[in-house]
mmCIF file of C-alpha atoms and ligand atoms in Angstrom:
data_model
loop_
_atom_site.group_PDB
_atom_site.id
_atom_site.type_symbol
_atom_site.label_atom_id
_atom_site.label_comp_id
_atom_site.label_asym_id
_atom_site.label_seq_id
_atom_site.Cartn_x
_atom_site.Cartn_y
_atom_site.Cartn_z
ATOM 1 C CA UNK B 217 1.704 -7.836 20.416
ATOM 2 C CA UNK B 218 1.044 -11.609 19.884
ATOM 3 C CA UNK B 219 -0.767 -12.648 17.052
ATOM 4 C CA UNK B 220 -4.124 -14.826 17.348
ATOM 5 C CA UNK B 221 -4.253 -17.560 14.998
ATOM 6 C CA UNK B 222 -7.519 -18.578 13.279
ATOM 7 C CA UNK B 223 -6.991 -21.544 10.555
ATOM 8 C CA UNK B 224 -9.524 -22.174 7.958
ATOM 9 C CA UNK B 225 -9.784 -24.712 5.161
ATOM 10 C CA UNK B 226 -10.048 -23.342 1.748
ATOM 11 C CA UNK B 227 -10.970 -26.083 -0.854
ATOM 12 C CA UNK B 228 -7.185 -27.105 -1.370
ATOM 13 C CA UNK B 229 -5.045 -26.444 1.588
ATOM 14 C CA UNK B 230 -4.907 -24.568 4.677
ATOM 15 C CA UNK B 231 -4.883 -20.783 4.828
ATOM 16 C CA UNK B 232 -3.910 -19.346 8.410
ATOM 17 C CA UNK B 233 -4.864 -15.877 9.174
ATOM 18 C CA UNK B 234 -3.208 -14.274 12.123
ATOM 19 C CA UNK B 235 -4.660 -11.142 13.611
ATOM 20 C CA UNK B 236 -2.135 -8.805 15.360
ATOM 21 C CA UNK B 237 -4.373 -7.746 18.107
ATOM 22 C CA UNK B 238 -4.998 -3.934 17.595
ATOM 23 C CA UNK B 239 -3.775 -2.270 21.040
ATOM 24 C CA UNK B 240 -6.077 0.553 20.282
ATOM 25 C CA UNK B 241 -9.614 -0.625 19.108
ATOM 26 C CA UNK B 242 -10.625 2.723 18.525
ATOM 27 C CA UNK B 243 -7.736 3.568 16.223
ATOM 28 C CA UNK B 244 -9.987 4.725 13.537
ATOM 29 C CA UNK B 245 -12.045 6.969 15.538
ATOM 30 C CA UNK B 246 -9.198 8.738 17.453
ATOM 31 C CA UNK B 247 -7.371 9.230 13.951
ATOM 32 C CA UNK B 248 -10.116 10.669 12.475
ATOM 33 C CA UNK B 249 -10.910 13.181 15.481
ATOM 34 C CA UNK B 250 -7.254 14.057 16.005
ATOM 35 C CA UNK B 251 -6.625 14.621 12.169
ATOM 36 C CA UNK B 252 -9.791 16.768 11.769
ATOM 37 C CA UNK B 253 -8.586 18.881 14.626
ATOM 38 C CA UNK B 254 -5.276 19.887 12.843
ATOM 39 C CA UNK B 255 -4.923 23.198 11.273
ATOM 40 C CA UNK B 256 -4.717 21.390 8.079
ATOM 41 C CA UNK B 257 -7.238 18.694 8.386
ATOM 42 C CA UNK B 258 -5.837 15.301 7.712
ATOM 43 C CA UNK B 259 -7.215 11.763 7.604
ATOM 44 C CA UNK B 260 -4.210 8.817 7.098
ATOM 45 C CA UNK B 261 -4.590 6.969 3.747
ATOM 46 C CA UNK B 262 -4.838 3.728 5.120
ATOM 47 C CA UNK B 263 -8.565 4.131 6.119
ATOM 48 C CA UNK B 264 -9.455 4.233 2.373
ATOM 49 C CA UNK B 265 -9.285 0.423 2.436
ATOM 50 C CA UNK B 266 -12.590 -0.751 3.596
ATOM 51 C CA UNK B 267 -14.467 -3.284 1.176
ATOM 52 C CA UNK B 268 -15.680 -0.744 -1.251
ATOM 53 C CA UNK B 269 -12.407 1.134 -0.923
ATOM 54 C CA UNK B 270 -10.290 -2.012 -1.801
ATOM 55 C CA UNK B 271 -12.686 -2.707 -4.687
ATOM 56 C CA UNK B 272 -12.407 1.131 -5.975
ATOM 57 C CA UNK B 273 -8.518 0.729 -5.658
ATOM 58 C CA UNK B 274 -8.820 -2.269 -7.995
ATOM 59 C CA UNK B 275 -10.664 -0.323 -10.538
ATOM 60 C CA UNK B 276 -8.136 2.584 -10.311
ATOM 61 C CA UNK B 277 -5.518 0.040 -11.098
ATOM 62 C CA UNK B 278 -7.249 -0.878 -14.368
ATOM 63 C CA UNK B 279 -7.566 2.728 -15.632
ATOM 64 C CA UNK B 280 -5.861 4.116 -18.737
ATOM 65 C CA UNK B 281 -4.562 6.967 -16.936
ATOM 66 C CA UNK B 282 -3.017 5.038 -14.022
ATOM 67 C CA UNK B 283 -0.048 3.524 -15.728
ATOM 68 C CA UNK B 284 1.907 2.244 -12.491
ATOM 69 C CA UNK B 285 0.050 -0.999 -12.210
ATOM 70 C CA UNK B 286 0.399 -2.144 -15.866
ATOM 71 C CA UNK B 287 3.899 -0.730 -15.888
ATOM 72 C CA UNK B 288 5.011 -2.730 -12.946
ATOM 73 C CA UNK B 289 3.478 -5.925 -14.234
ATOM 74 C CA UNK B 290 5.185 -5.470 -17.470
ATOM 75 C CA UNK B 291 8.477 -5.156 -15.563
ATOM 76 C CA UNK B 292 7.934 -8.075 -13.273
ATOM 77 C CA UNK B 293 7.281 -10.201 -16.472
ATOM 78 C CA UNK B 294 10.471 -9.180 -18.007
ATOM 79 C CA UNK B 295 12.729 -9.298 -15.089
ATOM 80 C CA UNK B 296 11.279 -12.442 -13.189
ATOM 81 C CA UNK B 297 13.942 -15.029 -14.529
ATOM 82 C CA UNK B 298 16.880 -12.635 -13.463
ATOM 83 C CA UNK B 299 15.045 -12.197 -10.092
ATOM 84 C CA UNK B 300 14.619 -15.624 -9.521
ATOM 85 C CA UNK B 301 18.273 -16.052 -10.111
ATOM 86 C CA UNK B 302 19.207 -13.571 -7.567
ATOM 87 C CA UNK B 303 16.905 -14.805 -5.012
ATOM 88 C CA UNK B 304 17.578 -18.397 -5.060
ATOM 89 C CA UNK B 305 15.574 -21.388 -3.613
ATOM 90 C CA UNK B 306 13.889 -22.007 -0.193
ATOM 91 C CA UNK B 307 12.813 -18.439 0.495
ATOM 92 C CA UNK B 308 10.197 -17.178 2.700
ATOM 93 C CA UNK B 309 8.235 -14.419 0.929
ATOM 94 C CA UNK B 310 6.748 -11.952 3.050
ATOM 95 C CA UNK B 311 4.328 -9.572 1.015
ATOM 96 C CA UNK B 312 3.298 -5.879 2.496
ATOM 97 C CA UNK B 313 -0.143 -4.576 1.249
ATOM 98 C CA UNK B 314 -0.799 -7.491 -0.749
ATOM 99 C CA UNK B 315 -4.318 -6.771 -2.456
ATOM 100 C CA UNK B 316 -5.129 -9.168 -5.211
ATOM 101 C CA UNK B 317 -2.069 -8.925 -7.158
ATOM 102 C CA UNK B 318 -1.199 -10.552 -10.416
ATOM 103 C CA UNK B 319 2.544 -9.563 -9.851
ATOM 104 C CA UNK B 320 2.620 -11.714 -6.760
ATOM 105 C CA UNK B 321 1.206 -14.769 -8.782
ATOM 106 C CA UNK B 322 4.283 -14.189 -11.040
ATOM 107 C CA UNK B 323 6.644 -14.140 -8.355
ATOM 108 C CA UNK B 324 5.246 -17.157 -6.421
ATOM 109 C CA UNK B 325 5.146 -19.225 -9.485
ATOM 110 C CA UNK B 326 8.765 -18.716 -10.560
ATOM 111 C CA UNK B 327 10.424 -18.699 -7.196
ATOM 112 C CA UNK B 328 8.410 -21.242 -5.389
ATOM 113 C CA UNK B 329 8.686 -19.851 -1.786
ATOM 114 C CA UNK B 330 8.675 -22.485 0.924
ATOM 115 C CA UNK B 331 6.412 -19.900 2.880
ATOM 116 C CA UNK B 332 4.209 -17.018 1.808
ATOM 117 C CA UNK B 333 3.187 -14.545 4.437
ATOM 118 C CA UNK B 334 0.833 -11.604 2.992
ATOM 119 C CA UNK B 335 0.448 -8.624 5.377
ATOM 120 C CA UNK B 336 -2.450 -6.392 4.896
ATOM 121 C CA UNK B 337 -4.637 -4.170 7.246
ATOM 122 C CA UNK B 338 -7.686 -5.029 5.049
ATOM 123 C CA UNK B 339 -8.959 -8.226 6.349
ATOM 124 C CA UNK B 340 -11.574 -9.077 3.788
ATOM 125 C CA UNK B 341 -8.798 -8.392 0.938
ATOM 126 C CA UNK B 342 -6.398 -10.344 2.445
ATOM 127 C CA UNK B 343 -8.550 -13.249 2.989
ATOM 128 C CA UNK B 344 -9.529 -13.381 -0.512
ATOM 129 C CA UNK B 345 -6.287 -12.707 -1.841
ATOM 130 C CA UNK B 346 -4.776 -15.364 0.271
ATOM 131 C CA UNK B 347 -7.485 -17.906 -0.357
ATOM 132 C CA UNK B 348 -7.131 -17.381 -4.241
ATOM 133 C CA UNK B 349 -3.324 -18.041 -4.181
ATOM 134 C CA UNK B 350 -3.631 -21.066 -1.754
ATOM 135 C CA UNK B 351 -6.350 -22.463 -4.590
ATOM 136 C CA UNK B 352 -3.873 -21.677 -7.414
ATOM 137 C CA UNK B 353 -0.908 -22.857 -5.669
ATOM 138 C CA UNK B 354 -1.814 -26.045 -3.764
ATOM 139 C CA UNK B 355 1.768 -26.559 -2.595
ATOM 140 C CA UNK B 356 2.076 -23.433 -0.937
ATOM 141 C CA UNK B 357 2.196 -22.639 2.819
ATOM 142 C CA UNK B 358 0.269 -19.355 3.165
ATOM 143 C CA UNK B 359 -0.099 -17.720 6.389
ATOM 144 C CA UNK B 360 -1.798 -14.188 6.081
ATOM 145 C CA UNK B 361 -1.075 -11.568 8.921
ATOM 146 C CA UNK B 362 -3.667 -8.724 9.339
ATOM 147 C CA UNK B 363 -1.603 -5.927 10.380
ATOM 148 C CA UNK B 364 -0.610 -2.375 9.964
ATOM 149 C CA UNK B 365 2.573 -2.793 8.337
ATOM 150 C CA UNK B 366 3.678 0.871 8.838
ATOM 151 C CA UNK B 367 3.786 0.129 12.705
ATOM 152 C CA UNK B 368 6.665 -2.096 14.168
ATOM 153 C CA UNK B 369 5.738 -5.693 13.519
ATOM 154 C CA UNK B 370 6.960 -9.063 14.659
ATOM 155 C CA UNK B 371 6.523 -11.859 12.245
ATOM 156 C CA UNK B 372 5.414 -15.411 13.584
ATOM 157 C CA UNK B 373 8.133 -18.008 13.252
ATOM 158 C CA UNK B 374 7.771 -21.274 11.416
ATOM 159 C CA UNK B 375 9.365 -24.278 12.648
ATOM 160 C CA UNK B 376 10.325 -27.094 10.247
ATOM 161 C CA UNK B 377 10.185 -25.422 7.068
ATOM 162 C CA UNK B 378 13.507 -24.981 4.909
ATOM 163 C CA UNK B 379 14.221 -21.241 4.739
ATOM 164 C CA UNK B 380 17.460 -19.870 3.627
ATOM 165 C CA UNK B 381 16.378 -16.428 2.751
ATOM 166 C CA UNK B 382 13.802 -13.969 3.845
ATOM 167 C CA UNK B 383 12.352 -11.855 0.987
ATOM 168 C CA UNK B 384 10.092 -8.872 1.539
ATOM 169 C CA UNK B 385 8.036 -7.948 -1.440
ATOM 170 C CA UNK B 386 6.630 -4.644 -1.444
ATOM 171 C CA UNK B 387 4.967 -3.890 -4.846
ATOM 172 C CA UNK B 388 2.695 -0.974 -6.137
ATOM 173 C CA UNK B 389 4.876 2.049 -5.089
ATOM 174 C CA UNK B 390 2.822 2.058 -1.621
ATOM 175 C CA UNK B 391 6.099 3.180 -0.058
ATOM 176 C CA UNK B 392 5.057 6.578 -1.783
ATOM 177 C CA UNK B 393 2.490 7.123 1.046
ATOM 178 C CA UNK B 394 5.451 7.798 3.296
ATOM 179 C CA UNK B 395 7.437 10.926 3.434
ATOM 180 C CA UNK B 396 10.878 10.517 2.627
ATOM 181 C CA UNK B 397 11.851 10.378 6.283
ATOM 182 C CA UNK B 398 9.045 7.929 7.273
ATOM 183 C CA UNK B 399 10.466 5.884 3.941
ATOM 184 C CA UNK B 400 13.658 5.795 5.728
ATOM 185 C CA UNK B 401 12.626 4.794 9.324
ATOM 186 C CA UNK B 402 10.127 2.027 7.446
ATOM 187 C CA UNK B 403 13.208 0.656 5.369
ATOM 188 C CA UNK B 404 15.425 0.578 8.436
ATOM 189 C CA UNK B 405 12.386 -1.723 10.054
ATOM 190 C CA UNK B 406 12.213 -3.794 6.936
ATOM 191 C CA UNK B 407 15.993 -4.233 7.166
ATOM 192 C CA UNK B 408 15.478 -5.619 10.897
ATOM 193 C CA UNK B 409 12.923 -7.900 9.769
ATOM 194 C CA UNK B 410 14.968 -9.246 6.846
ATOM 195 C CA UNK B 411 18.337 -9.706 8.807
ATOM 196 C CA UNK B 412 21.588 -9.481 6.862
ATOM 197 C CA UNK B 413 21.415 -11.361 3.593
ATOM 198 C CA UNK B 414 17.639 -10.561 3.204
ATOM 199 C CA UNK B 415 16.201 -9.174 -0.026
ATOM 200 C CA UNK B 416 13.809 -6.455 -0.356
ATOM 201 C CA UNK B 417 11.962 -6.555 -3.837
ATOM 202 C CA UNK B 418 10.298 -3.124 -4.049
ATOM 203 C CA UNK B 419 8.311 -1.260 -6.594
ATOM 204 C CA UNK B 420 8.802 2.740 -6.684
ATOM 205 C CA UNK B 421 6.913 5.160 -8.790
ATOM 206 C CA UNK B 422 9.374 7.662 -10.649
ATOM 207 C CA UNK B 423 9.365 11.426 -11.086
ATOM 208 C CA UNK B 424 7.746 12.210 -14.476
ATOM 209 C CA UNK B 425 5.666 14.955 -16.266
ATOM 210 C CA UNK B 426 3.062 17.096 -14.094
ATOM 211 C CA UNK B 427 0.415 16.226 -16.939
ATOM 212 C CA UNK B 428 0.986 12.681 -16.654
ATOM 213 C CA UNK B 429 0.954 12.255 -12.751
ATOM 214 C CA UNK B 430 -2.105 14.800 -12.474
ATOM 215 C CA UNK B 431 -4.118 12.847 -14.810
ATOM 216 C CA UNK B 432 -3.095 9.347 -13.099
ATOM 217 C CA UNK B 433 -4.633 10.902 -9.839
ATOM 218 C CA UNK B 434 -7.689 12.628 -11.315
ATOM 219 C CA UNK B 435 -8.893 10.346 -13.971
ATOM 220 C CA UNK B 436 -11.693 11.168 -16.448
ATOM 221 C CA UNK B 437 -14.312 8.646 -15.192
ATOM 222 C CA UNK B 438 -13.895 9.846 -11.588
ATOM 223 C CA UNK B 439 -12.979 6.460 -10.133
ATOM 224 C CA UNK B 440 -10.293 8.143 -8.240
ATOM 225 C CA UNK B 441 -12.687 10.922 -6.902
ATOM 226 C CA UNK B 442 -14.922 8.126 -5.867
ATOM 227 C CA UNK B 443 -12.311 6.262 -4.084
ATOM 228 C CA UNK B 444 -11.345 9.443 -2.195
ATOM 229 C CA UNK B 445 -14.814 10.338 -1.132
ATOM 230 C CA UNK B 446 -15.609 6.936 -0.208
ATOM 231 C CA UNK B 447 -13.437 7.764 3.093
ATOM 232 C CA UNK B 448 -16.098 10.256 4.131
ATOM 233 C CA UNK B 449 -18.819 7.383 3.476
ATOM 234 C CA UNK B 450 -16.617 5.356 5.678
ATOM 235 C CA UNK B 451 -16.497 7.772 8.522
ATOM 236 C CA UNK B 452 -20.214 8.239 8.115
ATOM 237 C CA UNK B 453 -21.017 4.579 8.382
ATOM 238 C CA UNK B 454 -18.388 3.337 11.006
ATOM 239 C CA UNK B 455 -18.179 6.420 13.352
ATOM 240 C CA UNK B 456 -21.510 7.866 12.954
ATOM 241 C CA UNK B 457 -20.349 11.012 11.009
ATOM 242 C CA UNK B 458 -22.637 13.081 9.106
ATOM 243 C CA UNK B 459 -20.579 14.267 6.079
ATOM 244 C CA UNK B 460 -22.806 15.321 2.904
ATOM 245 C CA UNK B 461 -20.870 13.893 0.096
ATOM 246 C CA UNK B 462 -22.209 16.288 -2.299
ATOM 247 C CA UNK B 463 -20.500 19.039 -0.533
ATOM 248 C CA UNK B 464 -16.939 17.883 -1.020
ATOM 249 C CA UNK B 465 -14.873 17.540 -4.097
ATOM 250 C CA UNK B 466 -12.146 15.510 -5.012
ATOM 251 C CA UNK B 467 -8.679 17.403 -5.635
ATOM 252 C CA UNK B 468 -5.424 15.875 -6.566
ATOM 253 C CA UNK B 469 -2.268 17.377 -8.021
ATOM 254 C CA UNK B 470 1.455 16.755 -8.431
ATOM 255 C CA UNK B 471 3.665 19.173 -6.240
ATOM 256 C CA UNK B 472 6.816 19.373 -8.628
ATOM 257 C CA UNK B 473 9.121 20.834 -5.969
ATOM 258 C CA UNK B 474 8.225 18.200 -3.201
ATOM 259 C CA UNK B 475 8.103 15.522 -5.815
ATOM 260 C CA UNK B 476 4.730 14.130 -4.703
ATOM 261 C CA UNK B 477 1.133 13.854 -5.293
ATOM 262 C CA UNK B 478 -1.364 15.288 -2.891
ATOM 263 C CA UNK B 479 -4.843 14.412 -2.698
ATOM 264 C CA UNK B 480 -7.428 16.334 -0.769
ATOM 265 C CA UNK B 481 -11.271 16.511 -0.139
ATOM 266 C CA UNK B 482 -12.239 19.888 -0.837
ATOM 267 C CA UNK B 483 -15.129 21.575 0.997
ATOM 268 C CA UNK B 484 -17.404 23.432 -1.637
ATOM 269 C CA UNK B 485 -19.218 25.498 1.001
ATOM 270 C CA UNK B 486 -18.999 26.838 4.518
ATOM 271 C CA UNK B 487 -20.400 24.109 6.639
ATOM 272 C CA UNK B 488 -19.825 21.923 9.817
ATOM 273 C CA UNK B 489 -19.784 18.121 10.376
ATOM 274 C CA UNK B 490 -20.535 16.333 13.393
ATOM 275 C CA UNK B 491 -18.605 12.955 14.344
ATOM 276 C CA UNK B 492 -19.091 11.132 17.857
ATOM 277 C CA UNK B 493 -20.419 14.418 19.185
ATOM 278 C CA UNK B 494 -17.671 16.649 18.043
ATOM 279 C CA UNK B 495 -18.176 19.366 15.781
ATOM 280 C CA UNK B 496 -15.837 20.152 12.933
ATOM 281 C CA UNK B 497 -16.342 23.692 10.939
ATOM 282 C CA UNK B 498 -15.069 23.722 7.247
ATOM 283 C CA UNK B 499 -14.606 27.232 5.526
ATOM 284 C CA UNK B 500 -15.314 27.353 1.688
ATOM 285 C CA UNK B 501 -12.340 25.828 -0.110
ATOM 286 C CA UNK B 502 -10.795 24.310 3.182
ATOM 287 C CA UNK B 503 -9.583 20.798 2.512
ATOM 288 C CA UNK B 504 -9.056 17.393 4.387
ATOM 289 C CA UNK B 505 -5.672 16.217 3.248
ATOM 290 C CA UNK B 506 -6.066 12.352 2.585
ATOM 291 C CA UNK B 507 -2.920 11.106 0.754
ATOM 292 C CA UNK B 508 0.626 11.742 -0.312
ATOM 293 C CA UNK B 509 2.154 9.665 -3.175
ATOM 294 C CA UNK B 510 6.005 10.417 -3.160
ATOM 295 C CA UNK B 511 7.915 9.878 -6.559
ATOM 296 C CA UNK B 512 11.452 8.963 -6.783
ATOM 297 C CA UNK B 513 14.308 9.286 -9.343
ATOM 298 C CA UNK B 514 16.186 5.938 -9.436
ATOM 299 C CA UNK B 515 19.219 7.469 -8.027
ATOM 300 C CA UNK B 516 17.266 9.288 -5.201
ATOM 301 C CA UNK B 517 15.773 5.903 -4.214
ATOM 302 C CA UNK B 518 18.967 4.042 -4.528
ATOM 303 C CA UNK B 519 20.286 6.403 -1.911
ATOM 304 C CA UNK B 520 17.558 6.304 0.359
ATOM 305 C CA UNK B 521 18.274 2.327 0.445
ATOM 306 C CA UNK B 522 21.749 2.926 1.189
ATOM 307 C CA UNK B 523 20.833 5.215 4.027
ATOM 308 C CA UNK B 524 18.987 2.253 5.385
ATOM 309 C CA UNK B 525 21.877 -0.184 4.747
ATOM 310 C CA UNK B 526 20.387 -1.777 1.697
ATOM 311 C CA UNK B 527 22.699 -2.688 -1.294
ATOM 312 C CA UNK B 528 20.886 -2.217 -4.515
ATOM 313 C CA UNK B 529 21.532 -5.403 -6.396
ATOM 314 C CA UNK B 530 19.107 -4.623 -9.565
ATOM 315 C CA UNK B 531 17.073 -1.888 -10.662
ATOM 316 C CA UNK B 532 14.353 -2.830 -13.349
ATOM 317 C CA UNK B 533 12.653 -0.453 -15.242
ATOM 318 C CA UNK B 534 10.334 0.038 -18.345
ATOM 319 C CA UNK B 535 11.791 1.765 -21.552
ATOM 320 C CA UNK B 536 10.178 5.114 -20.650
ATOM 321 C CA UNK B 537 11.266 4.621 -17.010
ATOM 322 C CA UNK B 538 7.919 5.391 -15.699
ATOM 323 C CA UNK B 539 8.177 2.798 -12.764
ATOM 324 C CA UNK B 540 10.965 0.872 -11.324
ATOM 325 C CA UNK B 541 11.295 -2.300 -9.401
ATOM 326 C CA UNK B 542 14.577 -2.534 -7.075
ATOM 327 C CA UNK B 543 16.060 -5.661 -5.577
ATOM 328 C CA UNK B 544 18.217 -4.508 -2.464
ATOM 329 C CA UNK B 545 20.121 -6.844 -0.076
ATOM 330 C CA UNK B 546 20.134 -6.121 3.602
ATOM 331 C CA UNK B 547 23.988 -5.706 4.526
HETATM 332 C C1 LIG P 989 -1.644 2.326 -3.278
HETATM 333 C C2 LIG P 989 -0.516 4.158 -2.566
HETATM 334 C C3 LIG P 989 0.238 3.108 -4.470
HETATM 335 O O1 LIG P 989 -0.451 6.234 -4.460
HETATM 336 O O2 LIG P 989 -0.599 5.660 -6.413
HETATM 337 C C4 LIG P 989 -4.071 5.463 -6.354
HETATM 338 C C5 LIG P 989 -3.042 4.869 -4.036
HETATM 339 N N1 LIG P 989 -4.353 6.928 -4.627
HETATM 340 N N2 LIG P 989 -4.652 6.515 -6.662
HETATM 341 C C6 LIG P 989 -0.822 5.466 -5.277
HETATM 342 C C7 LIG P 989 -3.779 5.745 -4.879
HETATM 343 C C8 LIG P 989 -5.126 7.289 -5.566
HETATM 344 C C9 LIG P 989 -1.843 4.186 -4.330
HETATM 345 N N3 LIG P 989 -0.932 3.387 -3.641
#
């Protein structure tokens, strides 16, 4: 896969956006048709993030019940001096699943990387975030990459920029969207991208009481429900589906045994839906599985990193241990 480059001027400085050509332009349609044909119907969570979905996710991040965003931010503020010492100067900072993150601003301001490369599947959100950072930090070299970071990825090379160390920043506990087995495979690929001596800075949501977790994924104002249901709206709009949103309801719960949140869309009636000429039947109570969000005890995640040949250099956490930020070096 070769990236295609498109440069564009922002008020100050240049933001380059590279688009990794999608080898399957019908990826969304194929994934939806295949997913709805499974015994347990499922759609991958990466499809939440159309424009409205990205907005709704930002809204989730500000909810009282959704503790991860504010907790991770507080941890970053606390640990940033220590982290900067650990990372050193002249870094190339690669960020996966960037969004419009305040956490990233703190990191960039303090470590002043030679290059910043946000990687995100949501092109509009990526452009906005990258443009905002280029305006905020006129000295910063920004090259955004529109790509699915869950797939194997070759980063463009930059010549003539001093780089001593590659750093991958993966905040937000997005790694929770992978099963532990997929997370291990992902960490091994990140290891390959970093090379020995590179450092992964990763936000991880910890195991905690079911009460707190259930509320975080089923908030009182129904923003998470709206975020989940927006997936059906997107299928209707982009794939010509005819889901009736009023006939599905948001369902989210923490499975303590598996250590993960599951999100589903539950059919309230017997019904069928048509997408691209295909018919999908739903029994009352049947669900579409839309997301998992795996939680890790600190020692569990350290072991997962170790299995991918990472040495944990530091674990930063809050007093209640609601969230953890790991700095792990590829060895
Ligand atoms: C973006 C995957 C980290 O799992 O907490 C939030 C997504 N889903 N509320 C998470 C999400 C419902 C979020 N991640």
